[in-house]
Coordinates of C-alpha atoms and ligand atoms in Angstrom, one line a residue:
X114 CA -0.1 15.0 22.2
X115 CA -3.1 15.9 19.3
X116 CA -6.4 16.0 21.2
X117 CA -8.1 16.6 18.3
X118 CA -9.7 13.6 16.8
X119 CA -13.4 14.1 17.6
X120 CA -15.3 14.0 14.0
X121 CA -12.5 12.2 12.0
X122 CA -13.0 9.6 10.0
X123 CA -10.8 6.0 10.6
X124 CA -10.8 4.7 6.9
X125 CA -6.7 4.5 6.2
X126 CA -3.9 5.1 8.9
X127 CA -1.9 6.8 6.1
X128 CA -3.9 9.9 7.1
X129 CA -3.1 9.7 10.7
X130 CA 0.2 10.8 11.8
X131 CA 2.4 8.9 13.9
X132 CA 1.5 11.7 16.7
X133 CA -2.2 10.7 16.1
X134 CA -1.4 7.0 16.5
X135 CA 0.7 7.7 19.5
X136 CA -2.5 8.9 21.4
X137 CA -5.0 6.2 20.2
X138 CA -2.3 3.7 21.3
X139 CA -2.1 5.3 24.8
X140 CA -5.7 5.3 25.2
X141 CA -5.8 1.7 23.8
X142 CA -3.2 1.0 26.4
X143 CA -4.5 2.6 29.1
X144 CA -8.4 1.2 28.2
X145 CA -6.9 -2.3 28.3
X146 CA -5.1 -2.0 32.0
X147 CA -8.9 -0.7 33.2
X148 CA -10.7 -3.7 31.2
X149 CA -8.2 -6.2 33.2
X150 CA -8.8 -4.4 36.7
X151 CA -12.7 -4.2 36.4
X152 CA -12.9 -0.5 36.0
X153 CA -15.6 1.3 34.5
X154 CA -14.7 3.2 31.5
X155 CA -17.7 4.9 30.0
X156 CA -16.5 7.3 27.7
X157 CA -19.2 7.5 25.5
X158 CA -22.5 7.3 27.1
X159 CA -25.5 7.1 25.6
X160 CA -23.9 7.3 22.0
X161 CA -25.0 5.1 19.0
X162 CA -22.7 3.2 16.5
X163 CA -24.1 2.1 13.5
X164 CA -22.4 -0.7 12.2
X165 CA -22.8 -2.1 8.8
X166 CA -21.8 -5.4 7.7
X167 CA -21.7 -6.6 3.5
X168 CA -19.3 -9.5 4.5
X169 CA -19.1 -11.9 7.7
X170 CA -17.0 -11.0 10.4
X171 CA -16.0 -12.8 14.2
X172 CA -13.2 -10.0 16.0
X173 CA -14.1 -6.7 14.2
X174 CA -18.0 -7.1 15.2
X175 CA -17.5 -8.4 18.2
X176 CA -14.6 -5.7 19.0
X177 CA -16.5 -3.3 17.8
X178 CA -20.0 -4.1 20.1
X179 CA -18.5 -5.1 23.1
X180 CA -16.1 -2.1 23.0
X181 CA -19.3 0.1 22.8
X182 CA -21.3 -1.4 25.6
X183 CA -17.7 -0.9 27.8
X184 CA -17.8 2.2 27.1
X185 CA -21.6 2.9 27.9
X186 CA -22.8 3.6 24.3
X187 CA -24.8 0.8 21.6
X188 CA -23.8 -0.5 18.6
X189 CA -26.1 -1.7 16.2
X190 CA -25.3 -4.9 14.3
X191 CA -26.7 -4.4 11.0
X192 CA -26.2 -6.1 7.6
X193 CA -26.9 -5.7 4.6
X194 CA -30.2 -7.5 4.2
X195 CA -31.8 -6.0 6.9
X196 CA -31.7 -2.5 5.4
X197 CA -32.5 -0.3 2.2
X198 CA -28.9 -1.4 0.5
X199 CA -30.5 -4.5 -0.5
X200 CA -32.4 -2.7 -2.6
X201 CA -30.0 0.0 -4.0
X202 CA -30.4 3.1 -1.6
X203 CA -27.0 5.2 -1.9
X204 CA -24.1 5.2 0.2
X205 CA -24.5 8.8 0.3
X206 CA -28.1 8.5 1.8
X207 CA -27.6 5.6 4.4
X208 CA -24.8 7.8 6.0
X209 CA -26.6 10.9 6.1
X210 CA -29.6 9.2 7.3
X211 CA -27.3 7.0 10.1
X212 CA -25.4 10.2 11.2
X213 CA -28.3 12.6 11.9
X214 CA -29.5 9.2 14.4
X215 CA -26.0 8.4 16.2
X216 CA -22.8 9.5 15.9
X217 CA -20.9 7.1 14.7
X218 CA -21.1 4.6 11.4
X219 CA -18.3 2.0 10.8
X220 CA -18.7 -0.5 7.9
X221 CA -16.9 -3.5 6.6
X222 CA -16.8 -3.6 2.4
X223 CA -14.4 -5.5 0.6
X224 CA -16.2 -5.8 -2.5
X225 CA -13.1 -5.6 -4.8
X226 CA -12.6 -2.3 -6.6
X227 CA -15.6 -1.0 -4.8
X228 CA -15.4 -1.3 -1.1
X229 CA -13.0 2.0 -0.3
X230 CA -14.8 4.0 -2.6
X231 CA -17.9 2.9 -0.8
X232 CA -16.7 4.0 2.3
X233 CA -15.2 7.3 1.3
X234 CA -18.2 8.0 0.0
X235 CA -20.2 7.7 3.3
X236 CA -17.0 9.7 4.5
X237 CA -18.0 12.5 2.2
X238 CA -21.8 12.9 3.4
X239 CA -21.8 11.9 7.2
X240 CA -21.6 14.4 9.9
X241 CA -20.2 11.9 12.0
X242 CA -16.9 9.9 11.9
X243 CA -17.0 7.1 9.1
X244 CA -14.7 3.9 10.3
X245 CA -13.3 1.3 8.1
X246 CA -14.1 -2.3 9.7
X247 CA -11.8 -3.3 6.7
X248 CA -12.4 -2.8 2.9
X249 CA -10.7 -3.8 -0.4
X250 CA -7.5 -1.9 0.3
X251 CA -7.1 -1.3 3.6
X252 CA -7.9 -2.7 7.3
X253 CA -7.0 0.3 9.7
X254 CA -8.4 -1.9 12.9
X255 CA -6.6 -4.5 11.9
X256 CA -3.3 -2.6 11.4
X257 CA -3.4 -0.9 15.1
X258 CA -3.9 -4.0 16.7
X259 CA -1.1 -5.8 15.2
X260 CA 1.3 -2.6 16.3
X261 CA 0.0 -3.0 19.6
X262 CA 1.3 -6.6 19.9
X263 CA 4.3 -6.1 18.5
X264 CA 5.2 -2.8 20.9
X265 CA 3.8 -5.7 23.9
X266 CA 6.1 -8.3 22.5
X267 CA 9.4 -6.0 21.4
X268 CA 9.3 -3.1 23.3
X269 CA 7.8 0.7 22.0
X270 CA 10.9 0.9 20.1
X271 CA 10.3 -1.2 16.3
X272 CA 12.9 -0.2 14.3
X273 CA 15.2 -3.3 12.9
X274 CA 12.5 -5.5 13.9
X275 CA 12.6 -8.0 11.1
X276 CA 9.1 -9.0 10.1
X277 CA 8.1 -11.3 7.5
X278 CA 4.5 -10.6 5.7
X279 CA 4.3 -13.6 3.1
X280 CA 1.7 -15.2 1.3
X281 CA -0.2 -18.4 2.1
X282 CA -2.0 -21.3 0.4
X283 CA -5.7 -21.5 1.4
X284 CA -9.1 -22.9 0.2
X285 CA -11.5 -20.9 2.3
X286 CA -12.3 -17.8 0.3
X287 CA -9.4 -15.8 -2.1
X288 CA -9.2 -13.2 1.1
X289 CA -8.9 -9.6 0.8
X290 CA -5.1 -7.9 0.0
X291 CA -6.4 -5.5 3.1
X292 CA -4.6 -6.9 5.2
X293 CA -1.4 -7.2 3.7
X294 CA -1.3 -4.0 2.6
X295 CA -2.1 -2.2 5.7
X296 CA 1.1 -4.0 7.4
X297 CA 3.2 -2.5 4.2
X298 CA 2.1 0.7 4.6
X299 CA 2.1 0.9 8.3
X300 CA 5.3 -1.1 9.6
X301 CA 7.9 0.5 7.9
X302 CA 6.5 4.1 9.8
X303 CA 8.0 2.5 12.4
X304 CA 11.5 1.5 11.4
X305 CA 10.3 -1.8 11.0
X306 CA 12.2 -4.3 8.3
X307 CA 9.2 -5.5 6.3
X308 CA 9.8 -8.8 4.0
X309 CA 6.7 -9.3 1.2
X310 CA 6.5 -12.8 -0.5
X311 CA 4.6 -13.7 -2.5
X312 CA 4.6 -16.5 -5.5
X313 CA 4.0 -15.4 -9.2
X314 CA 0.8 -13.6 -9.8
X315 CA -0.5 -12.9 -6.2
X316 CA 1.2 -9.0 -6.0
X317 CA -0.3 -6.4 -3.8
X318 CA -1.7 -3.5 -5.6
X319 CA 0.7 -1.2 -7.3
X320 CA 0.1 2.0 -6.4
X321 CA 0.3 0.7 -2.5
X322 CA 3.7 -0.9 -2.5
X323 CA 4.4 2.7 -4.4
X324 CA 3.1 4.5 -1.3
X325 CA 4.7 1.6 1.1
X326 CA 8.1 2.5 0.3
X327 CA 7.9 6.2 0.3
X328 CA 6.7 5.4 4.4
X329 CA 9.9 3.0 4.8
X330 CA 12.2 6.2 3.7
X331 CA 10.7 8.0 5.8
X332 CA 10.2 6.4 8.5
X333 CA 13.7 4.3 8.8
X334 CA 12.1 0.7 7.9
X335 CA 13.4 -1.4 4.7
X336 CA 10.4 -3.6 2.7
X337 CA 12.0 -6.2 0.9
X338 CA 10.5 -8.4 -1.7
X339 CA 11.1 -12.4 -2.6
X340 CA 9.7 -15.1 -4.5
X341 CA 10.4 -17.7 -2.0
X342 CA 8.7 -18.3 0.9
X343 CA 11.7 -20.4 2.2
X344 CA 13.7 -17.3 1.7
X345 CA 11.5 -14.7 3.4
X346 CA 11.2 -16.7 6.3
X347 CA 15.3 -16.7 6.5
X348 CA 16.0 -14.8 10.1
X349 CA 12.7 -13.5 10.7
X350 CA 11.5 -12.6 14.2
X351 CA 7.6 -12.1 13.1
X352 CA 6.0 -14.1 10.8
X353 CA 2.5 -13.1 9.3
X354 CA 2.0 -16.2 6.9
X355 CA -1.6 -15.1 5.2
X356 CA -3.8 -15.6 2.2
X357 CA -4.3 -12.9 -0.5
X358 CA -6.0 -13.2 -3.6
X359 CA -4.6 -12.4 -6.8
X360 CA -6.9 -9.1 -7.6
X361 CA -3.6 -7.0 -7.9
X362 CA -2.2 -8.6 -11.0
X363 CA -5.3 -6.6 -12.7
X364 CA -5.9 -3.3 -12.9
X365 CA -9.4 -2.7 -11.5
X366 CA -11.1 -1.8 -14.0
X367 CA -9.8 -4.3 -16.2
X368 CA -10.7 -7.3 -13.1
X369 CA -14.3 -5.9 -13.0
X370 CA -14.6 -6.2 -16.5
X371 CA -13.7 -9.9 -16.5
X372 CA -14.1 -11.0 -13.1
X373 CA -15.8 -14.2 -13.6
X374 CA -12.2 -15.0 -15.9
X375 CA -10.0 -13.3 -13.3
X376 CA -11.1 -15.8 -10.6
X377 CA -10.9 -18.8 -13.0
X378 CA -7.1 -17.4 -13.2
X379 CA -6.4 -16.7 -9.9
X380 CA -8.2 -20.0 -9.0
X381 CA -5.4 -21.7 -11.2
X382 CA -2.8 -20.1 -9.8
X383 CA -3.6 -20.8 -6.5
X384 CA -3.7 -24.2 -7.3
X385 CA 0.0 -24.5 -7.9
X386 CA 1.1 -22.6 -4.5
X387 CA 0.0 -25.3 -2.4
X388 CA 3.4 -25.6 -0.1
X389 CA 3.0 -22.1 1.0
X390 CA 2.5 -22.9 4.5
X391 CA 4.1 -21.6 7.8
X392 CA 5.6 -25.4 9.9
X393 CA 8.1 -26.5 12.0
X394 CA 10.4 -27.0 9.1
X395 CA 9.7 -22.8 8.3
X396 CA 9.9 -22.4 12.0
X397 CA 13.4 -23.8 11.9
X398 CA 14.4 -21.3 9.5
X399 CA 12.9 -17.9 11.5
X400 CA 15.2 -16.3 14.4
X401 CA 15.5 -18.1 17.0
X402 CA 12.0 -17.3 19.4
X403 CA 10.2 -15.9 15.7
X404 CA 6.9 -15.3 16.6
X405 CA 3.6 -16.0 14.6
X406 CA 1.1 -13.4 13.9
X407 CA -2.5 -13.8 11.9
X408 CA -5.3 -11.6 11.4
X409 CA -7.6 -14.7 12.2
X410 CA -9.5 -16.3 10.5
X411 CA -7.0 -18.6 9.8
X412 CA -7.3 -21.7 6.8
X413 CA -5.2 -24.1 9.6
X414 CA -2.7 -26.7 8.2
X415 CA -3.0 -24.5 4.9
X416 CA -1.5 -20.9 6.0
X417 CA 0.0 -22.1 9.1
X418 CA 0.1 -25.7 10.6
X419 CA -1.6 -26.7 13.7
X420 CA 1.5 -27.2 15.8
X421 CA 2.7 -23.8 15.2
X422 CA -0.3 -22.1 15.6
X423 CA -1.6 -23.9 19.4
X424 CA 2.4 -23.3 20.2
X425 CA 2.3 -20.9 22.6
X426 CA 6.0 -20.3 22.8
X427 CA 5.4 -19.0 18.8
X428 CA 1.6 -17.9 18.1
X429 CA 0.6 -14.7 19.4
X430 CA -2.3 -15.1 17.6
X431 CA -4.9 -14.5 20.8
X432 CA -2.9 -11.4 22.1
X433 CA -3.8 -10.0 18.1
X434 CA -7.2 -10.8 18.4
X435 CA -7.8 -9.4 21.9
X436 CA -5.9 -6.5 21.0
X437 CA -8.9 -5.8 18.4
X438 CA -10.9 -4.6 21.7
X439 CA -8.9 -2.1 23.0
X440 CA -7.5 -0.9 19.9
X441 CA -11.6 -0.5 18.6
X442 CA -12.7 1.5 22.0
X443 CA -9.6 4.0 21.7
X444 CA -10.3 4.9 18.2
X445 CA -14.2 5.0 19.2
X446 CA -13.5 7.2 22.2
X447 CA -11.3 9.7 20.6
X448 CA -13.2 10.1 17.5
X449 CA -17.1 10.0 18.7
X450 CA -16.1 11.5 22.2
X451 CA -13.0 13.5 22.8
X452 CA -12.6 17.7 22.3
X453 CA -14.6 19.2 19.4
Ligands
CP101 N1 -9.3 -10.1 11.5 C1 -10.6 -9.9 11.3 O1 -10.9 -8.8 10.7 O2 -11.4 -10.8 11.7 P1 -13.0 -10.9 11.4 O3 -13.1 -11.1 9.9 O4 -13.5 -12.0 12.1 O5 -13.6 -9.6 11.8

């Protein structure tokens, strides 16, 4: 087991090994059986995490805060109007600043073709660890958690699992291809058969599904594209039916350019995709006993109906969103506590 995690940054699991994982889930395990019994757990007294906000969030914040008080430390809820990035102070000075006051900073950026680079930037210049509460590429939280209910729901061992990550019609907000992306990248590490659908011009970002299926040959998973939401649902035991916007058909610099055009497009698009939903008719389709899964928040009886969603013999939705908690404190603990 690697004991060494104090200091390191949490923006993309693709730099954690699967050893690395292995201990943040047995801490997130072991956190969560002494949250249900009542037993104190303060790991991190006294210790301060910074927390910065540029978009709205319900599980990650409130993950993230709680986790901290469990574990005897603070987290400060801050956003972006109540500090000096409204008015243009550096990444590189708001983490220096944060990390000579507390020892932690996690923020949430998804400004497209930005975010990342935002955080890595903070990641450069802070001397303590940097977390990702998710940005334009990647969701590293998010990606744990959903691990952690499928090893609750299938058993430690993942591999053959078949598990659908499609595309889904919503009218909320064009949402983020985080998401998405860190289940690609992440799944097939552990031998997991990934299905991506997707209808024309809503594909994840190039050099991701590049990186995605250099993890499935090495770790044993398949990732399978289709067209056809009807299709990818054929047999699957999971199914993660969620909303992505269509930034990837762009390259970024290109989408940045012309963004006000791009969303016009993808607003078009999205327009004609409107059956992509996740109902009992899809249901029927799916293994027998398929299971639902959903980052939350979910655009109900758009993404995914309201009968499947409230049917607790599919939705594991809840079990997702708790395991946001104890996945957060581990990854807290071991990098902002833990051996130098
Ligand atoms: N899944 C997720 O990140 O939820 P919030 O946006 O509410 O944090």
């Amino acid at each position: 087991m690697n004991s060494i995690f104090r200091n390191r940054h949490f923006i993309n699991e693709d730099d954690w090994s699967r050893s690395d994982l292995g201990t943040v889930f047995e801490v997130a395990f072991d956190l969560k059986k002494r949250f249900a019994a009542g037993e104190p757990h303060r790991l991190l007294p006294d210790k301060t995490l910074f927390m910065i906000f540029f978009e709205p969030s319900t599980r990650t914040r409130n993950a993230m805060e709680a986790g901290m008080t469990q574990l005897g430390g603070h987290a400060h809820d801050l956003t972006v109007d109540k500090m000096q990035i409204a008015h243009g102070e550096s990444a590189k000075d708001t983490a220096v600043i944060l990390s000579r006051m507390g020892h932690g900073i996690a923020a949430r950026n998804c400004f497209y073709g930005t975010g990342n680079a935002y955080l890595n930037e903070m990641a450069r210049h802070a001397r303590c660890p940097v977390m990702s509460l998710q940005d334009d590429v990647y969701h590293p939280f998010q990606g744990l958690a959903d691990l952690m209910t499928l090893f609750e729901h299938f058993g430690r061992d993942l591999r053959g699992l078949k598990v659908t990550v499609s595309w889904a019609y919503a009218e909320s907000h064009a949402k983020p291809l985080s998401v998405p992306q860190t289940q690609v990248l992440l799944f097939p590490r552990y031998g997991i058969d990934v299905t991506v659908a997707h209808p024309p011009g809503f594909p994840l970002s190039r050099h991701i599904v590049e990186k995605a299926k250099q993890n499935a040959e090495a770790g044993g998973g398949k990732l399978t594209f289709a067209g056809d939401m009807d299709e990818a649902v054929r047999g699957a035991q999971v199914v993660i039916p969620k909303n992505w916007g269509g930034f990837g058909a762009w390259e970024i610099d290109d989408y940045l350019k012309n963004e006000t055009e791009c969303r016009k497009e993808m607003a078009a698009r999205l327009a004609k995709n409107k059956g992509w939903i996740f109902d009992r008719r899809r249901v029927a389709l799916a293994a027998p006993g398929v299971k639902l899964m959903h980052a939350l928040p979910a655009d109900r009886n758009r993404e995914v109906s309201d009968e499947v969603i409230d049917d607790e013999s599919i939705s594991i939705v809840y079990d997702e969103a708790e395991n946001r908690l104890h996945t957060a404190k581990a990854v807290m603990a071991l990098t902002m506590g833990g051996r130098g």
